Amino acid sequence: AAAAAAEVVATNERLEAADKVVRRLRADAEELTQQVALARQQTELIREAEEAATARASALEGAAAAAAEVVATNERLEAADKVVRRLRADAEELTQQVALARQQTELIREAEEAATARASALEGAAAAAAE
């Protein structure tokens, strides 16, 4: 009977030890399940952050392309403005040349009138001298 009692005690001790191992394994499994759930949440957050970063990068690329187009347009506008300023300067110069040509034309007309009057006076004087 003592041997059977000792056997029962030993069996109970082994069962308690096995129960402790099972409880510890269950606790470890629960902890691992929680860690897996947390890892899945973190993976989802990382995926969402990657999508947001990709969208931001795409938007920035679009903005950079638009900015480059604005710069190119501004450069073309500056070039066109230089051409317009040069054309205006040329037009002003031509206007001054036309005004000078008109003055010269007026002086030539006045000189022709004076020469015609002198020629007429000389013809009159020559006719009078011939008489």
Short mmCIF file of N, CA and C in Angstrom, two decimals:
data_model
loop_
_atom_site.label_atom_id
_atom_site.label_comp_id
_atom_site.label_asym_id
_atom_site.label_seq_id
_atom_site.Cartn_x
_atom_site.Cartn_y
_atom_site.Cartn_z
N ALA A 1 0.83 -1.19 0.00
CA ALA A 1 0.00 0.00 0.00
C ALA A 1 0.86 1.23 0.00
N ALA A 2 1.97 1.17 0.72
CA ALA A 2 2.85 2.33 0.75
C ALA A 2 3.45 2.56 -0.61
N ALA A 3 3.76 1.50 -1.33
CA ALA A 3 4.33 1.64 -2.66
C ALA A 3 3.29 2.20 -3.61
N ALA A 4 2.05 1.77 -3.45
CA ALA A 4 0.98 2.29 -4.31
C ALA A 4 0.74 3.75 -4.00
N ALA A 5 0.81 4.11 -2.70
CA ALA A 5 0.62 5.51 -2.32
C ALA A 5 1.75 6.35 -2.87
N ALA A 6 2.97 5.81 -2.78
CA ALA A 6 4.12 6.55 -3.32
C ALA A 6 3.98 6.70 -4.82
N GLU A 7 3.48 5.67 -5.47
CA GLU A 7 3.25 5.72 -6.91
C GLU A 7 2.21 6.77 -7.24
N VAL A 8 1.14 6.86 -6.47
CA VAL A 8 0.09 7.87 -6.68
C VAL A 8 0.66 9.25 -6.49
N VAL A 9 1.47 9.45 -5.46
CA VAL A 9 2.09 10.76 -5.20
C VAL A 9 3.01 11.12 -6.36
N ALA A 10 3.81 10.18 -6.82
CA ALA A 10 4.72 10.44 -7.94
C ALA A 10 3.93 10.77 -9.19
N THR A 11 2.85 10.02 -9.43
CA THR A 11 2.02 10.28 -10.59
C THR A 11 1.39 11.67 -10.49
N ASN A 12 0.89 11.99 -9.30
CA ASN A 12 0.29 13.33 -9.10
C ASN A 12 1.33 14.43 -9.35
N GLU A 13 2.55 14.19 -8.85
CA GLU A 13 3.60 15.20 -9.06
C GLU A 13 3.91 15.35 -10.55
N ARG A 14 3.97 14.21 -11.28
CA ARG A 14 4.23 14.27 -12.72
C ARG A 14 3.07 14.96 -13.44
N LEU A 15 1.83 14.66 -12.98
CA LEU A 15 0.67 15.31 -13.59
C LEU A 15 0.68 16.82 -13.33
N GLU A 16 1.04 17.23 -12.11
CA GLU A 16 1.13 18.67 -11.78
C GLU A 16 2.22 19.33 -12.62
N ALA A 17 3.34 18.64 -12.76
CA ALA A 17 4.43 19.17 -13.57
C ALA A 17 3.98 19.29 -15.03
N ALA A 18 3.29 18.24 -15.52
CA ALA A 18 2.80 18.28 -16.90
C ALA A 18 1.77 19.38 -17.06
N ASP A 19 0.91 19.56 -16.04
CA ASP A 19 -0.10 20.63 -16.09
C ASP A 19 0.58 21.99 -16.14
N LYS A 20 1.66 22.17 -15.35
CA LYS A 20 2.41 23.43 -15.37
C LYS A 20 3.00 23.68 -16.76
N VAL A 21 3.53 22.61 -17.36
CA VAL A 21 4.11 22.73 -18.71
C VAL A 21 3.02 23.10 -19.70
N VAL A 22 1.84 22.44 -19.59
CA VAL A 22 0.74 22.75 -20.51
C VAL A 22 0.28 24.19 -20.32
N ARG A 23 0.14 24.61 -19.03
CA ARG A 23 -0.27 26.01 -18.77
C ARG A 23 0.77 26.98 -19.33
N ARG A 24 2.03 26.66 -19.16
CA ARG A 24 3.10 27.55 -19.67
C ARG A 24 3.05 27.57 -21.20
N LEU A 25 2.85 26.41 -21.83
CA LEU A 25 2.76 26.35 -23.29
C LEU A 25 1.54 27.13 -23.79
N ARG A 26 0.41 27.00 -23.08
CA ARG A 26 -0.77 27.78 -23.46
C ARG A 26 -0.52 29.27 -23.32
N ALA A 27 0.14 29.69 -22.24
CA ALA A 27 0.47 31.10 -22.04
C ALA A 27 1.41 31.59 -23.15
N ASP A 28 2.41 30.73 -23.49
CA ASP A 28 3.33 31.09 -24.58
C ASP A 28 2.58 31.18 -25.91
N ALA A 29 1.64 30.25 -26.14
CA ALA A 29 0.87 30.29 -27.38
C ALA A 29 0.01 31.55 -27.43
N GLU A 30 -0.59 31.92 -26.30
CA GLU A 30 -1.40 33.15 -26.26
C GLU A 30 -0.53 34.37 -26.53
N GLU A 31 0.65 34.39 -25.93
CA GLU A 31 1.58 35.51 -26.14
C GLU A 31 2.00 35.58 -27.62
N LEU A 32 2.29 34.44 -28.20
CA LEU A 32 2.68 34.40 -29.61
C LEU A 32 1.52 34.85 -30.50
N THR A 33 0.30 34.44 -30.15
CA THR A 33 -0.88 34.86 -30.92
C THR A 33 -1.02 36.38 -30.87
N GLN A 34 -0.79 36.95 -29.69
CA GLN A 34 -0.87 38.41 -29.56
C GLN A 34 0.25 39.08 -30.36
N GLN A 35 1.44 38.49 -30.33
CA GLN A 35 2.56 39.06 -31.09
C GLN A 35 2.29 38.99 -32.59
N VAL A 36 1.69 37.90 -33.05
CA VAL A 36 1.35 37.76 -34.47
C VAL A 36 0.31 38.81 -34.86
N ALA A 37 -0.72 39.02 -33.99
CA ALA A 37 -1.74 40.03 -34.26
C ALA A 37 -1.11 41.41 -34.33
N LEU A 38 -0.20 41.70 -33.39
CA LEU A 38 0.48 42.99 -33.39
C LEU A 38 1.34 43.15 -34.64
N ALA A 39 2.03 42.08 -35.03
CA ALA A 39 2.86 42.14 -36.24
C ALA A 39 1.99 42.39 -37.46
N ARG A 40 0.79 41.76 -37.51
CA ARG A 40 -0.11 41.99 -38.64
C ARG A 40 -0.57 43.44 -38.67
N GLN A 41 -0.88 44.00 -37.50
CA GLN A 41 -1.29 45.42 -37.43
C GLN A 41 -0.15 46.31 -37.92
N GLN A 42 1.06 46.02 -37.46
CA GLN A 42 2.21 46.83 -37.87
C GLN A 42 2.45 46.70 -39.37
N THR A 43 2.28 45.50 -39.89
CA THR A 43 2.45 45.28 -41.33
C THR A 43 1.42 46.10 -42.10
N GLU A 44 0.18 46.13 -41.62
CA GLU A 44 -0.86 46.92 -42.28
C GLU A 44 -0.54 48.41 -42.22
N LEU A 45 -0.06 48.87 -41.05
CA LEU A 45 0.32 50.29 -40.93
C LEU A 45 1.47 50.62 -41.87
N ILE A 46 2.44 49.72 -41.99
CA ILE A 46 3.57 49.94 -42.89
C ILE A 46 3.08 49.99 -44.33
N ARG A 47 2.16 49.08 -44.70
CA ARG A 47 1.62 49.06 -46.06
C ARG A 47 0.89 50.38 -46.35
N GLU A 48 0.09 50.84 -45.37
CA GLU A 48 -0.63 52.10 -45.57
C GLU A 48 0.34 53.27 -45.69
N ALA A 49 1.40 53.25 -44.86
CA ALA A 49 2.41 54.32 -44.94
C ALA A 49 3.13 54.29 -46.29
N GLU A 50 3.42 53.08 -46.81
CA GLU A 50 4.06 52.96 -48.12
C GLU A 50 3.14 53.50 -49.21
N GLU A 51 1.84 53.18 -49.12
CA GLU A 51 0.90 53.69 -50.13
C GLU A 51 0.82 55.21 -50.07
N ALA A 52 0.77 55.74 -48.83
CA ALA A 52 0.71 57.20 -48.69
C ALA A 52 1.99 57.85 -49.22
N ALA A 53 3.13 57.23 -48.93
CA ALA A 53 4.40 57.78 -49.41
C ALA A 53 4.47 57.72 -50.94
N THR A 54 3.97 56.64 -51.51
CA THR A 54 3.95 56.52 -52.98
C THR A 54 3.04 57.58 -53.58
N ALA A 55 1.88 57.79 -52.95
CA ALA A 55 0.97 58.83 -53.46
C ALA A 55 1.61 60.20 -53.34
N ARG A 56 2.29 60.46 -52.21
CA ARG A 56 2.96 61.76 -52.04
C ARG A 56 4.08 61.93 -53.07
N ALA A 57 4.84 60.86 -53.30
CA ALA A 57 5.92 60.93 -54.29
C ALA A 57 5.36 61.21 -55.67
N SER A 58 4.25 60.57 -55.99
CA SER A 58 3.62 60.80 -57.29
C SER A 58 3.14 62.24 -57.40
N ALA A 59 2.52 62.73 -56.32
CA ALA A 59 2.06 64.12 -56.33
C ALA A 59 3.23 65.08 -56.46
N LEU A 60 4.33 64.78 -55.78
CA LEU A 60 5.51 65.64 -55.87
C LEU A 60 6.11 65.60 -57.28
N GLU A 61 6.10 64.43 -57.89
CA GLU A 61 6.60 64.34 -59.28
C GLU A 61 5.74 65.19 -60.20
N GLY A 62 4.41 65.12 -59.99
CA GLY A 62 3.51 65.94 -60.79
C GLY A 62 3.76 67.42 -60.56
N ALA A 63 3.95 67.79 -59.29
CA ALA A 63 4.22 69.20 -58.97
C ALA A 63 5.56 69.65 -59.56
N ALA A 64 6.55 68.76 -59.51
CA ALA A 64 7.85 69.10 -60.09
C ALA A 64 7.74 69.29 -61.60
N ALA A 65 6.96 68.42 -62.25
CA ALA A 65 6.77 68.56 -63.70
C ALA A 65 6.04 69.87 -64.01
N ALA A 66 5.02 70.19 -63.20
CA ALA A 66 4.29 71.45 -63.41
C ALA A 66 5.21 72.64 -63.17
N ALA A 67 6.04 72.56 -62.14
CA ALA A 67 6.98 73.65 -61.85
C ALA A 67 7.98 73.81 -63.00
N ALA A 68 8.45 72.68 -63.53
CA ALA A 68 9.38 72.75 -64.66
C ALA A 68 8.71 73.40 -65.87
N GLU A 69 7.44 73.08 -66.08
CA GLU A 69 6.70 73.70 -67.19
C GLU A 69 6.54 75.20 -66.96
N VAL A 70 6.27 75.58 -65.70
CA VAL A 70 6.16 77.01 -65.38
C VAL A 70 7.48 77.71 -65.64
N VAL A 71 8.57 77.07 -65.22
CA VAL A 71 9.90 77.66 -65.44
C VAL A 71 10.16 77.81 -66.95
N ALA A 72 9.84 76.75 -67.70
CA ALA A 72 10.05 76.81 -69.15
C ALA A 72 9.18 77.90 -69.77
N THR A 73 7.93 78.00 -69.31
CA THR A 73 7.03 79.05 -69.82
C THR A 73 7.57 80.42 -69.47
N ASN A 74 8.05 80.58 -68.22
CA ASN A 74 8.62 81.86 -67.81
C ASN A 74 9.84 82.21 -68.66
N GLU A 75 10.65 81.20 -68.96
CA GLU A 75 11.83 81.46 -69.79
C GLU A 75 11.40 81.90 -71.20
N ARG A 76 10.36 81.22 -71.72
CA ARG A 76 9.87 81.62 -73.05
C ARG A 76 9.28 83.03 -73.00
N LEU A 77 8.55 83.33 -71.91
CA LEU A 77 7.98 84.67 -71.77
C LEU A 77 9.07 85.73 -71.66
N GLU A 78 10.13 85.41 -70.90
CA GLU A 78 11.24 86.36 -70.79
C GLU A 78 11.89 86.58 -72.15
N ALA A 79 12.07 85.50 -72.89
CA ALA A 79 12.67 85.61 -74.24
C ALA A 79 11.76 86.45 -75.13
N ALA A 80 10.44 86.17 -75.05
CA ALA A 80 9.50 86.94 -75.87
C ALA A 80 9.50 88.40 -75.44
N ASP A 81 9.61 88.65 -74.14
CA ASP A 81 9.64 90.03 -73.64
C ASP A 81 10.88 90.76 -74.17
N LYS A 82 12.01 90.05 -74.23
CA LYS A 82 13.23 90.65 -74.78
C LYS A 82 13.02 91.00 -76.25
N VAL A 83 12.39 90.10 -76.98
CA VAL A 83 12.12 90.35 -78.40
C VAL A 83 11.20 91.56 -78.54
N VAL A 84 10.16 91.61 -77.71
CA VAL A 84 9.22 92.75 -77.78
C VAL A 84 9.94 94.05 -77.45
N ARG A 85 10.79 94.04 -76.41
CA ARG A 85 11.54 95.26 -76.07
C ARG A 85 12.46 95.67 -77.22
N ARG A 86 13.10 94.66 -77.85
CA ARG A 86 14.00 94.97 -78.97
C ARG A 86 13.20 95.54 -80.16
N LEU A 87 12.03 94.92 -80.43
CA LEU A 87 11.18 95.43 -81.51
C LEU A 87 10.70 96.84 -81.22
N ARG A 88 10.35 97.10 -79.96
CA ARG A 88 9.92 98.47 -79.60
C ARG A 88 11.07 99.46 -79.78
N ALA A 89 12.26 99.05 -79.38
CA ALA A 89 13.43 99.92 -79.55
C ALA A 89 13.68 100.16 -81.04
N ASP A 90 13.56 99.08 -81.85
CA ASP A 90 13.73 99.23 -83.30
C ASP A 90 12.66 100.15 -83.87
N ALA A 91 11.43 99.99 -83.40
CA ALA A 91 10.33 100.84 -83.89
C ALA A 91 10.58 102.29 -83.51
N GLU A 92 11.06 102.51 -82.30
CA GLU A 92 11.36 103.88 -81.86
C GLU A 92 12.47 104.48 -82.72
N GLU A 93 13.49 103.66 -83.00
CA GLU A 93 14.59 104.12 -83.84
C GLU A 93 14.08 104.45 -85.25
N LEU A 94 13.23 103.56 -85.78
CA LEU A 94 12.66 103.81 -87.11
C LEU A 94 11.79 105.06 -87.10
N THR A 95 11.02 105.25 -86.03
CA THR A 95 10.19 106.46 -85.93
C THR A 95 11.06 107.71 -85.96
N GLN A 96 12.18 107.65 -85.25
CA GLN A 96 13.10 108.80 -85.25
C GLN A 96 13.71 109.00 -86.64
N GLN A 97 14.05 107.88 -87.31
CA GLN A 97 14.61 107.99 -88.66
C GLN A 97 13.58 108.57 -89.63
N VAL A 98 12.30 108.17 -89.47
CA VAL A 98 11.25 108.71 -90.34
C VAL A 98 11.09 110.20 -90.08
N ALA A 99 11.11 110.60 -88.80
CA ALA A 99 10.98 112.03 -88.47
C ALA A 99 12.15 112.81 -89.07
N LEU A 100 13.35 112.24 -88.98
CA LEU A 100 14.52 112.91 -89.56
C LEU A 100 14.39 112.99 -91.07
N ALA A 101 13.92 111.90 -91.71
CA ALA A 101 13.74 111.90 -93.16
C ALA A 101 12.70 112.95 -93.56
N ARG A 102 11.62 113.09 -92.76
CA ARG A 102 10.61 114.12 -93.07
C ARG A 102 11.21 115.51 -92.96
N GLN A 103 12.05 115.72 -91.93
CA GLN A 103 12.71 117.03 -91.79
C GLN A 103 13.61 117.29 -92.99
N GLN A 104 14.37 116.25 -93.38
CA GLN A 104 15.26 116.41 -94.53
C GLN A 104 14.45 116.67 -95.80
N THR A 105 13.33 115.96 -95.95
CA THR A 105 12.47 116.17 -97.12
C THR A 105 11.95 117.60 -97.13
N GLU A 106 11.54 118.10 -95.97
CA GLU A 106 11.05 119.48 -95.87
C GLU A 106 12.15 120.48 -96.23
N LEU A 107 13.37 120.22 -95.73
CA LEU A 107 14.49 121.11 -96.05
C LEU A 107 14.79 121.08 -97.55
N ILE A 108 14.76 119.87 -98.15
CA ILE A 108 15.00 119.75 -99.60
C ILE A 108 13.92 120.49 -100.37
N ARG A 109 12.62 120.32 -99.93
CA ARG A 109 11.53 121.03 -100.61
C ARG A 109 11.73 122.54 -100.52
N GLU A 110 12.12 123.01 -99.33
CA GLU A 110 12.35 124.45 -99.16
C GLU A 110 13.53 124.92 -100.02
N ALA A 111 14.58 124.06 -100.08
CA ALA A 111 15.74 124.42 -100.91
C ALA A 111 15.35 124.44 -102.38
N GLU A 112 14.50 123.50 -102.82
CA GLU A 112 14.04 123.47 -104.21
C GLU A 112 13.22 124.73 -104.52
N GLU A 113 12.35 125.11 -103.57
CA GLU A 113 11.54 126.33 -103.77
C GLU A 113 12.44 127.55 -103.87
N ALA A 114 13.45 127.59 -102.98
CA ALA A 114 14.37 128.73 -103.01
C ALA A 114 15.17 128.74 -104.31
N ALA A 115 15.60 127.54 -104.75
CA ALA A 115 16.37 127.47 -106.00
C ALA A 115 15.48 127.84 -107.18
N THR A 116 14.21 127.39 -107.15
CA THR A 116 13.28 127.75 -108.22
C THR A 116 13.05 129.25 -108.24
N ALA A 117 12.90 129.84 -107.08
CA ALA A 117 12.69 131.30 -107.00
C ALA A 117 13.92 132.03 -107.50
N ARG A 118 15.11 131.56 -107.13
CA ARG A 118 16.33 132.20 -107.58
C ARG A 118 16.48 132.07 -109.10
N ALA A 119 16.14 130.85 -109.59
CA ALA A 119 16.25 130.63 -111.04
C ALA A 119 15.28 131.55 -111.77
N SER A 120 14.09 131.68 -111.21
CA SER A 120 13.10 132.56 -111.83
C SER A 120 13.59 134.01 -111.80
N ALA A 121 14.17 134.41 -110.66
CA ALA A 121 14.68 135.78 -110.55
C ALA A 121 15.84 135.99 -111.51
N LEU A 122 16.70 134.98 -111.64
CA LEU A 122 17.83 135.11 -112.56
C LEU A 122 17.35 135.17 -114.01
N GLU A 123 16.30 134.38 -114.33
CA GLU A 123 15.75 134.44 -115.68
C GLU A 123 15.17 135.83 -115.96
N GLY A 124 14.50 136.37 -114.93
CA GLY A 124 13.95 137.73 -115.09
C GLY A 124 15.05 138.76 -115.27
N ALA A 125 16.12 138.61 -114.50
CA ALA A 125 17.23 139.54 -114.59
C ALA A 125 17.94 139.37 -115.93
N ALA A 126 18.04 138.15 -116.42
CA ALA A 126 18.70 137.89 -117.70
C ALA A 126 17.85 138.47 -118.83
N ALA A 127 16.56 138.36 -118.70
CA ALA A 127 15.67 138.89 -119.74
C ALA A 127 15.76 140.42 -119.72
N ALA A 128 15.82 141.00 -118.54
CA ALA A 128 15.91 142.46 -118.45
C ALA A 128 17.25 142.93 -118.98
N ALA A 129 18.29 142.17 -118.69
CA ALA A 129 19.61 142.57 -119.17
C ALA A 129 19.70 142.41 -120.68
N ALA A 130 18.96 141.45 -121.22
CA ALA A 130 19.01 141.23 -122.65
C ALA A 130 18.30 142.36 -123.38
N GLU A 131 17.38 143.06 -122.76
CA GLU A 131 16.61 144.10 -123.45
C GLU A 131 17.43 145.28 -123.61
#
